[in-house]
Coordinates of C-alpha atoms in Angstrom, one line a residue:
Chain A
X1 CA 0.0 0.0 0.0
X2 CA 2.8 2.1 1.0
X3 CA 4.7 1.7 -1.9
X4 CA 1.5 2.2 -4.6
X5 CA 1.3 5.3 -3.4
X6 CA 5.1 6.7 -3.5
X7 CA 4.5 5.0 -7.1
X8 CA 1.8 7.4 -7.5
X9 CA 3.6 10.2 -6.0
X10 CA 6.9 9.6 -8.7
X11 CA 4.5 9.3 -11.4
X12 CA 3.1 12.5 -10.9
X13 CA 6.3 14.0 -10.7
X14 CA 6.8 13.3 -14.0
X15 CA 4.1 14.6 -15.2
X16 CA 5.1 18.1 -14.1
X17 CA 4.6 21.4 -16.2
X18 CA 7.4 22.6 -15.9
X19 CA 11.5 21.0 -18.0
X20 CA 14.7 22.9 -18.4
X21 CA 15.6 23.7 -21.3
X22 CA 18.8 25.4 -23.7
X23 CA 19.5 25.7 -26.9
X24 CA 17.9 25.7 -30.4
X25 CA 13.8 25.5 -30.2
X26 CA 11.9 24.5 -33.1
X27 CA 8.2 24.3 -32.0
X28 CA 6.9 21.8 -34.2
X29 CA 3.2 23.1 -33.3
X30 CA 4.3 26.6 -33.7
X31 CA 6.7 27.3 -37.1
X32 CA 8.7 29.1 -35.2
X33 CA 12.8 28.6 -34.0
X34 CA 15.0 30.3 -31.3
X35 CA 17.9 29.8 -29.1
X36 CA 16.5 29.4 -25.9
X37 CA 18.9 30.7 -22.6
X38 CA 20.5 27.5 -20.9
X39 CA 18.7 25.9 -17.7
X40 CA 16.0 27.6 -17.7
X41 CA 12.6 26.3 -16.9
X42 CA 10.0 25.9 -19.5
X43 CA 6.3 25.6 -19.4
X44 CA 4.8 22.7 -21.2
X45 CA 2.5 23.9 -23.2
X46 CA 1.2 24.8 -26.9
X47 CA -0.6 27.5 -26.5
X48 CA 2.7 29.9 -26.5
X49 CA 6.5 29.6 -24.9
X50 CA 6.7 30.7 -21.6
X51 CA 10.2 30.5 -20.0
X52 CA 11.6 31.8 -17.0
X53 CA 14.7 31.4 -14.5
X54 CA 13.5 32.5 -11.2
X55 CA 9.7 31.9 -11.7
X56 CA 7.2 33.4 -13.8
X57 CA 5.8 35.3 -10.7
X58 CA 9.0 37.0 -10.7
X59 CA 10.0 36.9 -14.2
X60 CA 8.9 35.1 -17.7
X61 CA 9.8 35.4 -21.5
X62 CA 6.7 35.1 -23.5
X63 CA 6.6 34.4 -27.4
X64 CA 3.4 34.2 -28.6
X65 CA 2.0 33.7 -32.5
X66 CA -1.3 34.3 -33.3
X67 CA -3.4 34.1 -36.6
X68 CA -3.8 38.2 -37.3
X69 CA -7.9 37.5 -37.4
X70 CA -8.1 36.1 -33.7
X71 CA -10.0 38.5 -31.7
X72 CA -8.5 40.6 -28.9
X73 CA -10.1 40.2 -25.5
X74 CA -10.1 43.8 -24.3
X75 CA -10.5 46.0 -27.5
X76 CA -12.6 45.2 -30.8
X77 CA -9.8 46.3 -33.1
X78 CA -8.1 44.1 -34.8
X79 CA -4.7 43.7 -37.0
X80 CA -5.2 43.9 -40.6
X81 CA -3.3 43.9 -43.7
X82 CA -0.7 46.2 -44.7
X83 CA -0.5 47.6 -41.1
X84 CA 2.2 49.5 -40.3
X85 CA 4.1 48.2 -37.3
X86 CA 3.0 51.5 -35.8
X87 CA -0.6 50.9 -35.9
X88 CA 0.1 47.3 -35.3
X89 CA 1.6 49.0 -31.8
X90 CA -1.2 51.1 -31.2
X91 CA -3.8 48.0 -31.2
X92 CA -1.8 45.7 -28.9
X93 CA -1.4 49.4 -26.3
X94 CA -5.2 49.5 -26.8
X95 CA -5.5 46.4 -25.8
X96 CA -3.3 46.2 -23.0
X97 CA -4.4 49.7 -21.5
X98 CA -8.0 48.5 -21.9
X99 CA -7.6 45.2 -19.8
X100 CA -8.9 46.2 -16.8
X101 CA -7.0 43.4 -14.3
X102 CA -3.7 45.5 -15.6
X103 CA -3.2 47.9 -12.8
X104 CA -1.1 51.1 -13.2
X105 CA -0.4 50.3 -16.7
X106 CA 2.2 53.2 -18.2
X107 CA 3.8 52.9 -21.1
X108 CA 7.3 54.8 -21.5
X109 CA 8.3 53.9 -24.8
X110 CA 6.8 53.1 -27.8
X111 CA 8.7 52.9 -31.1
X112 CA 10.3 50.7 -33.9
X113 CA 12.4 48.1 -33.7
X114 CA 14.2 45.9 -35.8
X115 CA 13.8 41.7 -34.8
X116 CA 16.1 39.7 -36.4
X117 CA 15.3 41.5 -39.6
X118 CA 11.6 41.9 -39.4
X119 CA 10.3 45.2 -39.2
X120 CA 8.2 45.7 -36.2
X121 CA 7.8 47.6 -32.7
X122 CA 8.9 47.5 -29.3
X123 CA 7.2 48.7 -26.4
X124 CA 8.6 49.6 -22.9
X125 CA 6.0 49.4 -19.6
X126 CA 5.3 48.9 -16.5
X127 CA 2.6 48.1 -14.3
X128 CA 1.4 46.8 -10.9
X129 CA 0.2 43.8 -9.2
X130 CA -2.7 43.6 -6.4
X131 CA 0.4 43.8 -4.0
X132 CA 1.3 47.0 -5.5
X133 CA 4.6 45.2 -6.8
X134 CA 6.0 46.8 -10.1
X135 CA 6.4 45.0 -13.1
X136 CA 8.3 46.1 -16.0
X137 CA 7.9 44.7 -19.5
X138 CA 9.3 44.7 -22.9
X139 CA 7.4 43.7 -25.6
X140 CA 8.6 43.1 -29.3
X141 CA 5.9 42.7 -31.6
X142 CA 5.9 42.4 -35.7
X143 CA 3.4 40.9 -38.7
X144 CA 4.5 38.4 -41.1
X145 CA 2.0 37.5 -43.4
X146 CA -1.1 36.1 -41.7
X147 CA 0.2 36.2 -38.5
X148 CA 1.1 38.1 -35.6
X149 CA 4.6 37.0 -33.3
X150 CA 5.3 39.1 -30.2
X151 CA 7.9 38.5 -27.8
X152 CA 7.9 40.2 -24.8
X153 CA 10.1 40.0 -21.4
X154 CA 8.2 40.7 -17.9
X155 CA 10.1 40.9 -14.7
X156 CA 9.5 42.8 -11.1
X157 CA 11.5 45.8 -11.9
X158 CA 13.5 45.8 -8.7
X159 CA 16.3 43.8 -9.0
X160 CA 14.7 41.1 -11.6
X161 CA 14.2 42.7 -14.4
X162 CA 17.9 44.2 -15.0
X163 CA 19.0 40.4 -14.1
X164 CA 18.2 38.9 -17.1
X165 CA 17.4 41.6 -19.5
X166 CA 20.7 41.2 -21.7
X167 CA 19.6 37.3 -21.9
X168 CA 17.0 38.3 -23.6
X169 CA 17.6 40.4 -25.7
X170 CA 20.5 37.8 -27.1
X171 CA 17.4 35.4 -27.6
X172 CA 15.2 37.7 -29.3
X173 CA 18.0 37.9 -31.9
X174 CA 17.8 34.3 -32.9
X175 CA 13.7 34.7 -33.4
X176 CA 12.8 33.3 -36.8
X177 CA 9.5 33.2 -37.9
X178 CA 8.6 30.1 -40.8
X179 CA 9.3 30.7 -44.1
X180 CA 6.9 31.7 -46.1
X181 CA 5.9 28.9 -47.8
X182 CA 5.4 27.3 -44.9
X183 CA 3.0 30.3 -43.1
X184 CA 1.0 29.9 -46.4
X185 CA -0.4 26.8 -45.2
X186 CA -3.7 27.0 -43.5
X187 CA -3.2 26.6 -39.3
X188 CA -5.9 26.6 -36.9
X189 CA -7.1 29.6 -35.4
X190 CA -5.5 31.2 -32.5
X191 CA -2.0 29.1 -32.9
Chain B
X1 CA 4.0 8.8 6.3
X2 CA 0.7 8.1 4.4
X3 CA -0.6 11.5 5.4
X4 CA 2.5 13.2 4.0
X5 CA 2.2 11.1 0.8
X6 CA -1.3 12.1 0.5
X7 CA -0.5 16.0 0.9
X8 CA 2.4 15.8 -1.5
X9 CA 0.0 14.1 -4.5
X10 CA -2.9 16.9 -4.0
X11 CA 0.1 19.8 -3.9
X12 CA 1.2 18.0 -7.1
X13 CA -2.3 17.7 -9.0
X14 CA -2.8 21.8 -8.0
X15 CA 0.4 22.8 -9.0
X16 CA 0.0 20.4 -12.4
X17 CA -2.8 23.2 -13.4
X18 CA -2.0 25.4 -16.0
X19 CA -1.2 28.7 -14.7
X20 CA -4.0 30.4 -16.7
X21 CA -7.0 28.2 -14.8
X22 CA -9.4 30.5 -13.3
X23 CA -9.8 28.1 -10.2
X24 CA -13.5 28.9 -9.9
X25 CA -14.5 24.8 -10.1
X26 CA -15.1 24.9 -6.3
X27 CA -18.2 23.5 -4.9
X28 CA -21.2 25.6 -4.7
X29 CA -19.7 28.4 -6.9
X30 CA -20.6 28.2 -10.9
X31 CA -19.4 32.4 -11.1
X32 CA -17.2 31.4 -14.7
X33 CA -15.0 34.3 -16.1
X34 CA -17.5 35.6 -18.5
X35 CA -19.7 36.1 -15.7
X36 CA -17.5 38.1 -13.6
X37 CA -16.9 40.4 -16.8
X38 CA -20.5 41.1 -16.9
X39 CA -20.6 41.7 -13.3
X40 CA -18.5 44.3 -13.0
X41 CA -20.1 46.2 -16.6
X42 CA -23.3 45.6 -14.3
X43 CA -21.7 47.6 -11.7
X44 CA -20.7 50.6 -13.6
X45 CA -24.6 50.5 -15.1
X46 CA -26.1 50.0 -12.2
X47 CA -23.8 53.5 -10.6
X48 CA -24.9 55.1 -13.8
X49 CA -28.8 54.5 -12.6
X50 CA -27.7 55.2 -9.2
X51 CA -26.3 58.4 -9.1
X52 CA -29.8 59.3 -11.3
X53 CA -31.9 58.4 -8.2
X54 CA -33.4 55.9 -10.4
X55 CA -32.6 52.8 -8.4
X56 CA -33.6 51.3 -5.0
X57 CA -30.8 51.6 -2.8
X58 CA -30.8 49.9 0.2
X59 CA -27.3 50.9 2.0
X60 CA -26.8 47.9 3.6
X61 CA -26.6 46.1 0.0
X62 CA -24.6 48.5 -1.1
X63 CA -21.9 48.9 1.1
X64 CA -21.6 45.1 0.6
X65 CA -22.0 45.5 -3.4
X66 CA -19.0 47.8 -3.4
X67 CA -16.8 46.0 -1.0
X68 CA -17.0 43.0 -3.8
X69 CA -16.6 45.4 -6.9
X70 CA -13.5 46.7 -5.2
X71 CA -12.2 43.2 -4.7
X72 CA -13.0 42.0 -7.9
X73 CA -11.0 45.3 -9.5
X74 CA -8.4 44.3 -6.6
X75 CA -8.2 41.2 -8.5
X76 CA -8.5 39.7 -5.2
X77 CA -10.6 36.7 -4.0
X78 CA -13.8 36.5 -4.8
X79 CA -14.4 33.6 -3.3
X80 CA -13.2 33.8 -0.1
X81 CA -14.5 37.3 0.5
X82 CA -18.4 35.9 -0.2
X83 CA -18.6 32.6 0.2
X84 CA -20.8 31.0 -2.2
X85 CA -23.8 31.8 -1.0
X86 CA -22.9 35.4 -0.5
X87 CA -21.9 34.9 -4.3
X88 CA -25.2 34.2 -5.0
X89 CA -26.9 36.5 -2.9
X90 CA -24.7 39.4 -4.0
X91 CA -25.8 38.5 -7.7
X92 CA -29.6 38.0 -7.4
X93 CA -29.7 41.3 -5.1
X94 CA -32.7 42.6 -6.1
X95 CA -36.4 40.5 -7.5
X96 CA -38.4 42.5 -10.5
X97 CA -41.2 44.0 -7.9
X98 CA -39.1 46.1 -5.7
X99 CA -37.2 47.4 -9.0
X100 CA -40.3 48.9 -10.7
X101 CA -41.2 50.1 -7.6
X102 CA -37.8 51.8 -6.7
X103 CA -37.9 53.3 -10.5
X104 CA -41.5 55.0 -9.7
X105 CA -40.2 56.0 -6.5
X106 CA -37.5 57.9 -8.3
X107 CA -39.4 59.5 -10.7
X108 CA -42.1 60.8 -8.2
X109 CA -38.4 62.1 -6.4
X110 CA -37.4 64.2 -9.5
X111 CA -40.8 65.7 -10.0
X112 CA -40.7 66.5 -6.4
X113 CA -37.3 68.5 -6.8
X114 CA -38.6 70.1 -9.9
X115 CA -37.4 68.1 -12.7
X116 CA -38.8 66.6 -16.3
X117 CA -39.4 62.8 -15.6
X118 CA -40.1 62.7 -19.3
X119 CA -36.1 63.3 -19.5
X120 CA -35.7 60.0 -17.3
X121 CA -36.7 58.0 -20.6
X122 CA -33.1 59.0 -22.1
X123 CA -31.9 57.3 -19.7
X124 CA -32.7 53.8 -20.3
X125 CA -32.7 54.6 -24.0
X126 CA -28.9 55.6 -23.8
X127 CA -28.8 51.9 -22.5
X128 CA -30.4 50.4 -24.6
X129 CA -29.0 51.6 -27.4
X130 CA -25.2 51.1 -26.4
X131 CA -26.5 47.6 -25.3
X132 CA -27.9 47.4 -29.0
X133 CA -24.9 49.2 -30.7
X134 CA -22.3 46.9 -28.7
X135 CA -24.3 44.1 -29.5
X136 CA -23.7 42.4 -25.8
X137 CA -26.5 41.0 -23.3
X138 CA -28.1 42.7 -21.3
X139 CA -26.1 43.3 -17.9
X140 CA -25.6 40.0 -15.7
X141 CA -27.1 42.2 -13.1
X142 CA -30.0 42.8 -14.2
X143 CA -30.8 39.8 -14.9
X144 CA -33.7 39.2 -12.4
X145 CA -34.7 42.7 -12.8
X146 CA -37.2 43.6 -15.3
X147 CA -35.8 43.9 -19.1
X148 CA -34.8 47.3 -19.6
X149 CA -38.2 47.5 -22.2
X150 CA -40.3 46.8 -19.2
X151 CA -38.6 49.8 -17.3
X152 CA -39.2 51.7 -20.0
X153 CA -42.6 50.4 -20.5
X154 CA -42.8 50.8 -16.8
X155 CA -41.7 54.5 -16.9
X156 CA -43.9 55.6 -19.8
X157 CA -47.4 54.1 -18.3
X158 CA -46.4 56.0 -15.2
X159 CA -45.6 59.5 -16.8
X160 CA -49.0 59.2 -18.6
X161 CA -51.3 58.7 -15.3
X162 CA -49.6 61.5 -13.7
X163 CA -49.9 64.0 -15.9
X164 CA -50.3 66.2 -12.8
X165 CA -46.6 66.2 -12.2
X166 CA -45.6 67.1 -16.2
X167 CA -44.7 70.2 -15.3
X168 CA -42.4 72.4 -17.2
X169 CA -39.7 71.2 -15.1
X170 CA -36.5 72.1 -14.9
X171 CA -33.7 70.3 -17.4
X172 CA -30.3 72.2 -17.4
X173 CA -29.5 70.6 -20.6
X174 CA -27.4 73.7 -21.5
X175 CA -25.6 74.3 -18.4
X176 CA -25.1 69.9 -17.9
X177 CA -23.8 69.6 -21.5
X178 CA -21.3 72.5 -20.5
X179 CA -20.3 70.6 -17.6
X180 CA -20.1 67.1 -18.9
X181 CA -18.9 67.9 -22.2
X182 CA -15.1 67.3 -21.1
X183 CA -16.1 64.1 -19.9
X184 CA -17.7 63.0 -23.2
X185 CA -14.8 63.6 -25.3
X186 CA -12.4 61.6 -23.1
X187 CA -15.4 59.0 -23.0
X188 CA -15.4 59.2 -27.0
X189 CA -11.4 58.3 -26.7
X190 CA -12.1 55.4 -24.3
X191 CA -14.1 54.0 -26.7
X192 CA -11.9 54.4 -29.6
X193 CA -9.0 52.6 -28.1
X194 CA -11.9 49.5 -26.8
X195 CA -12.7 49.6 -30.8
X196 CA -16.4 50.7 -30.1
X197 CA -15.7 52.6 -33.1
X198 CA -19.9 53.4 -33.5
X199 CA -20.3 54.2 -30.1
X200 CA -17.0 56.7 -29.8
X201 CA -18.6 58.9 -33.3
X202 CA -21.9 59.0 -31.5
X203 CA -20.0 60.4 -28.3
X204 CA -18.4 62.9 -30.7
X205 CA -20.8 63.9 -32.5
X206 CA -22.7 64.7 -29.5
X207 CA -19.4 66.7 -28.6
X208 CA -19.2 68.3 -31.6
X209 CA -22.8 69.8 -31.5
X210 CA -21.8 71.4 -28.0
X211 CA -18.5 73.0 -29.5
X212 CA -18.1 72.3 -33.3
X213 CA -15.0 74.3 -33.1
X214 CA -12.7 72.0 -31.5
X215 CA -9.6 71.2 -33.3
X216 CA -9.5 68.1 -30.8
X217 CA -12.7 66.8 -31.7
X218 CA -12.5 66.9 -35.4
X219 CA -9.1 65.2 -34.7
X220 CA -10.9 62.4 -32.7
X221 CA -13.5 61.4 -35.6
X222 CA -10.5 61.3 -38.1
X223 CA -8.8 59.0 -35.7
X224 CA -12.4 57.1 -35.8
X225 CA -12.6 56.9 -39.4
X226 CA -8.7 56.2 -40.1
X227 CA -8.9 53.2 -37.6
X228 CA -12.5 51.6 -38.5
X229 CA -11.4 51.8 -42.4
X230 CA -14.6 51.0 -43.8
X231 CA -15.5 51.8 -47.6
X232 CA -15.0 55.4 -47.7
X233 CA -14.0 56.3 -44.2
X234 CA -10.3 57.3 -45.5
X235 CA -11.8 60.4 -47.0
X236 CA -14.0 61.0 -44.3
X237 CA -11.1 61.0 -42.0
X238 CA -9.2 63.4 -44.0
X239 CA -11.4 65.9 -44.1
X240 CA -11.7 65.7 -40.7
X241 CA -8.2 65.8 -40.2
X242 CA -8.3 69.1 -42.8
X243 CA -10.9 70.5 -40.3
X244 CA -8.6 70.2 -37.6
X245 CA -6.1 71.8 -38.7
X246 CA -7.9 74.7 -40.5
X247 CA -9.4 75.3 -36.6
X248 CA -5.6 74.9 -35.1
X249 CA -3.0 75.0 -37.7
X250 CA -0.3 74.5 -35.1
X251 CA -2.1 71.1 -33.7
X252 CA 0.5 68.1 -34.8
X253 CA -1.2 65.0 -34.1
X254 CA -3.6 65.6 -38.1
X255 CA -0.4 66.0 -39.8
X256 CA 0.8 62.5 -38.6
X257 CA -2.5 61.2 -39.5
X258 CA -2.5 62.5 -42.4
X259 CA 0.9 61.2 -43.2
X260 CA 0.0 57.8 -42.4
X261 CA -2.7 57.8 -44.5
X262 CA -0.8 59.2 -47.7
X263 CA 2.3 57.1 -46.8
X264 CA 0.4 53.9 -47.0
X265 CA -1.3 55.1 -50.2
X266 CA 2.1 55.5 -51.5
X267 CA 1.8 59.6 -52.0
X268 CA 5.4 59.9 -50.8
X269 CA 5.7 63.3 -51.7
X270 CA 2.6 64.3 -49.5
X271 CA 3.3 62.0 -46.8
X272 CA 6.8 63.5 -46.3
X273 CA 5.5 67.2 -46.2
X274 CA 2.8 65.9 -43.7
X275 CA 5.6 64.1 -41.6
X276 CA 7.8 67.1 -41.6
X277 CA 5.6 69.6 -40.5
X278 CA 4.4 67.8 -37.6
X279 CA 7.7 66.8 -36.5
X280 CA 8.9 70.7 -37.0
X281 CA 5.1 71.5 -34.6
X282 CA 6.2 69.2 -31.9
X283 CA 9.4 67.7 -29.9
X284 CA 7.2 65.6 -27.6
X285 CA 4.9 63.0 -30.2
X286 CA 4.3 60.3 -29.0
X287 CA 5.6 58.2 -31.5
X288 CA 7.9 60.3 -32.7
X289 CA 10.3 57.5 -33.3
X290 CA 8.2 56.2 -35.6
X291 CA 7.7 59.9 -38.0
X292 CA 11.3 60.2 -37.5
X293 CA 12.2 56.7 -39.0
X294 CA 10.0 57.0 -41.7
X295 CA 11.7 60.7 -42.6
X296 CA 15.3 59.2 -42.3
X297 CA 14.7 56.5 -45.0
X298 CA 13.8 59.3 -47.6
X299 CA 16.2 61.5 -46.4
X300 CA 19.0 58.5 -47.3

């Protein structure tokens, strides 16, 4: 009896959430490849890639693709074709500003950026837990095609965020969307 | 030993959720996300009615309404602050009778103090329209109240037995339009950036016939037009733009429209002037990176 359920115990174990990881990504479920930072901890999942070294409540990478047609939760408007990455900005800071659950959202910078070669945007902000704890974030975002690939880095901005900021920006320099051939092929929504 | 193996398998199933579960599959509680949205919009109405004295207030209720509306904005715990029958309670608040009663209460107030009731119709007609307009339910709140067309019903059978207190009351539509007009404009922007593109050109054109002279305004409903795109609004927006700027010619922000509109149309040559002189009218754009980015490549 004892032993079934330490059996049950290791089992579950292994079914954690959570792997370290390093090195060259390839999401097979999401087209999309970079270098991720060694021994960190990444969350098993396929909705996006979430990453982080001293816990996401203290700090995360998040790269997220999604189909350009998928609806936001907080605004109505949406990212359409031949957007320039400037509007493409201005939807995803009407978004966030409109999410209510964001406290003290500020922006502090908004402007273009240049990720691995795809014209896009980066935005600087911060904002604030129940706790009153600051976050800072920085969020790269760009469209390629049909779809929509943001990268952004969240950290509490004392002490954390400085931590690994350089580590991420060295990752976001190895982003590489599919090629477009491959983004030409139908995926589902929301991927 | 087997109660320490026990506790370690249910700390491993919770942390095995995904971090994104709303852990409202407790007992007793059925509250899902999409309810606590309309909740909280039902709060915001329900102040609007409120502050109109057109809504039963019993303190007591409302003391505890807002203690939850605070926590839920708190992003705190719902649960634990009501328990799951105060959960219920909290959301079933008032039955149908006592609201039509409360609404005729009100009414008889306003006449009282010297107002049009008839004016109370807007009211629920501002409602319904955005409720129409925004295509969403009606208010979780109100859901065991009476329909808002049975209020209005409600409201109109009453106004016509008492025709005794249709006096030529008092409205102050000048002087309340002076004072809220401020607050419709930013309400206009509001719903701009939530993309209730219909509803923010309704809130500026009600701005607009207060003071059809501000620069700001006729900016707004470009910005309205330039972001909804539909057939024809791209023309629409730059004359509002144009308008704008023949009210304040020094006023940046519908030179960068413009410019953004004429650079993606591929009239360089316009785009550039546009770009130029609203970089020349202002050192503190917000995305000034962005004009000055575009301006570098031609000037290379």
């Amino acid at each position: 009896m004892n032993k079934g359920i330490l059996l049950i115990a290791l089992l579950l174990t292994a079914c954690a959430p959570w792997a370290q990881v390093g090195g060259p990504y390839l999401s097979s479920s999401s087209h999309f490849s970079i270098v991720l930072p060694q021994k960190w901890m990444m969350l098993k999942t396929s909705e996006y890639l979430l990453i982080s070294k001293d816990g996401p409540f203290l700090q995360y990478i998040l790269v997220q693709e999604r189909h350009k047609s998928k609806p936001f939760e907080h605004t109505r408007k949406v990212l359409a074709d031949a957007m320039l990455p400037q509007e493409a900005a201005q939807v995803i800071v009407d978004e966030l500003s409109s999410d209510r659950s964001l406290q003290g959202f500020k922006l502090i910078q908004n402007g273009p950026a240049d990720i691995n070669g795809h014209h896009g945007f980066r935005l600087f902000f911060t904002n604030r837990n129940a706790d009153g704890v600051v976050f800072k974030t920085m969020y790269y975002g760009f469209l390629e095609g049909e779809w929509f690939f943001a990268i952004r880095y969240t950290a509490v901005e004392r002490y954390y965020f400085q931590k690994e900021v350089k580590t991420f920006e060295k990752m976001l320099h190895t982003f590489n969307p599919p090629e477009a051939d491959e983004r030409s092929i139908p995926r589902p929504l929301g991927r | 030993m087997k109660r320490l193996v026990f506790a370690i398998i249910i700390v491993l199933l919770v942390a095995s959720l995904p971090l994104r579960a709303v852990c409202l599959a407790l007992p007793d509680c059925t509250m899902s996300k999409e309810e606590l949205r309309l909740f909280s919009q039902a709060r915001e109405q329900e102040r609007i009615l409120d502050e109109s004295g057109f809504l039963y207030a019993d303190p007591g209720l409302e003391s505890y309404l807002e203690q939850v509306a605070s926590k839920l904005e708190g992003g705190g715990d719902l649960i634990s602050l009501l328990g799951p029958g105060g959960l219920r309670a909290a959301i079933s608040g008032y039955t149908r009778k006592f609201e039509a009663e409360a609404d005729l209460v009100g009414l008889k107030m306003a006449a009282k103090a010297g107002y049009d009731i008839v004016e109370a119709l807007r009211l629920f007609e501002y409602l319904r329209k955005e409720i129409e307009i925004n295509d969403t339910r009606e208010p979780f709140f109100f859901a065991t109240h009476p329909k808002l067309q049975g209020r209005i019903e409600n409201c109109k059978r009453f106004i016509k037995n008492h025709p005794s207190l249709l006096m030529s009351g008092v409205k102050n539509t000048r002087e309340f339009l002076a004072r809220t007009q401020e607050l419709v404009l930013e309400n206009a922007k509001l719903d701009l950036k939530a993309g209730r593109f219909d509803t923010a050109r309704t809130g500026i054109e009600k701005y607009l016939a207060i003071s059809p002279n501000d620069a700001r305004a006729h900016f707004v409903l470009g910005e309205i037009f330039r972001q909804r795109a539909r057939r024809g609004d791209i023309e629409k927006a730059l004359r509002s733009y144009e308008t704008a700027i023949s009210l304040a010619p020094f006023y940046p922000e519908p030179y960068e429209a413009m410019g953004l509109i004429y650079y993606k149309e591929g009239r360089m040559g316009l785009a550039r002037v546009s770009f130029e002189t609203c970089l020349a009218l202002s050192t503190n754009l917000p995305d000034r990176a962005y004009i000055e980015s575009y301006v570098r490549k031609w000037r290379q």
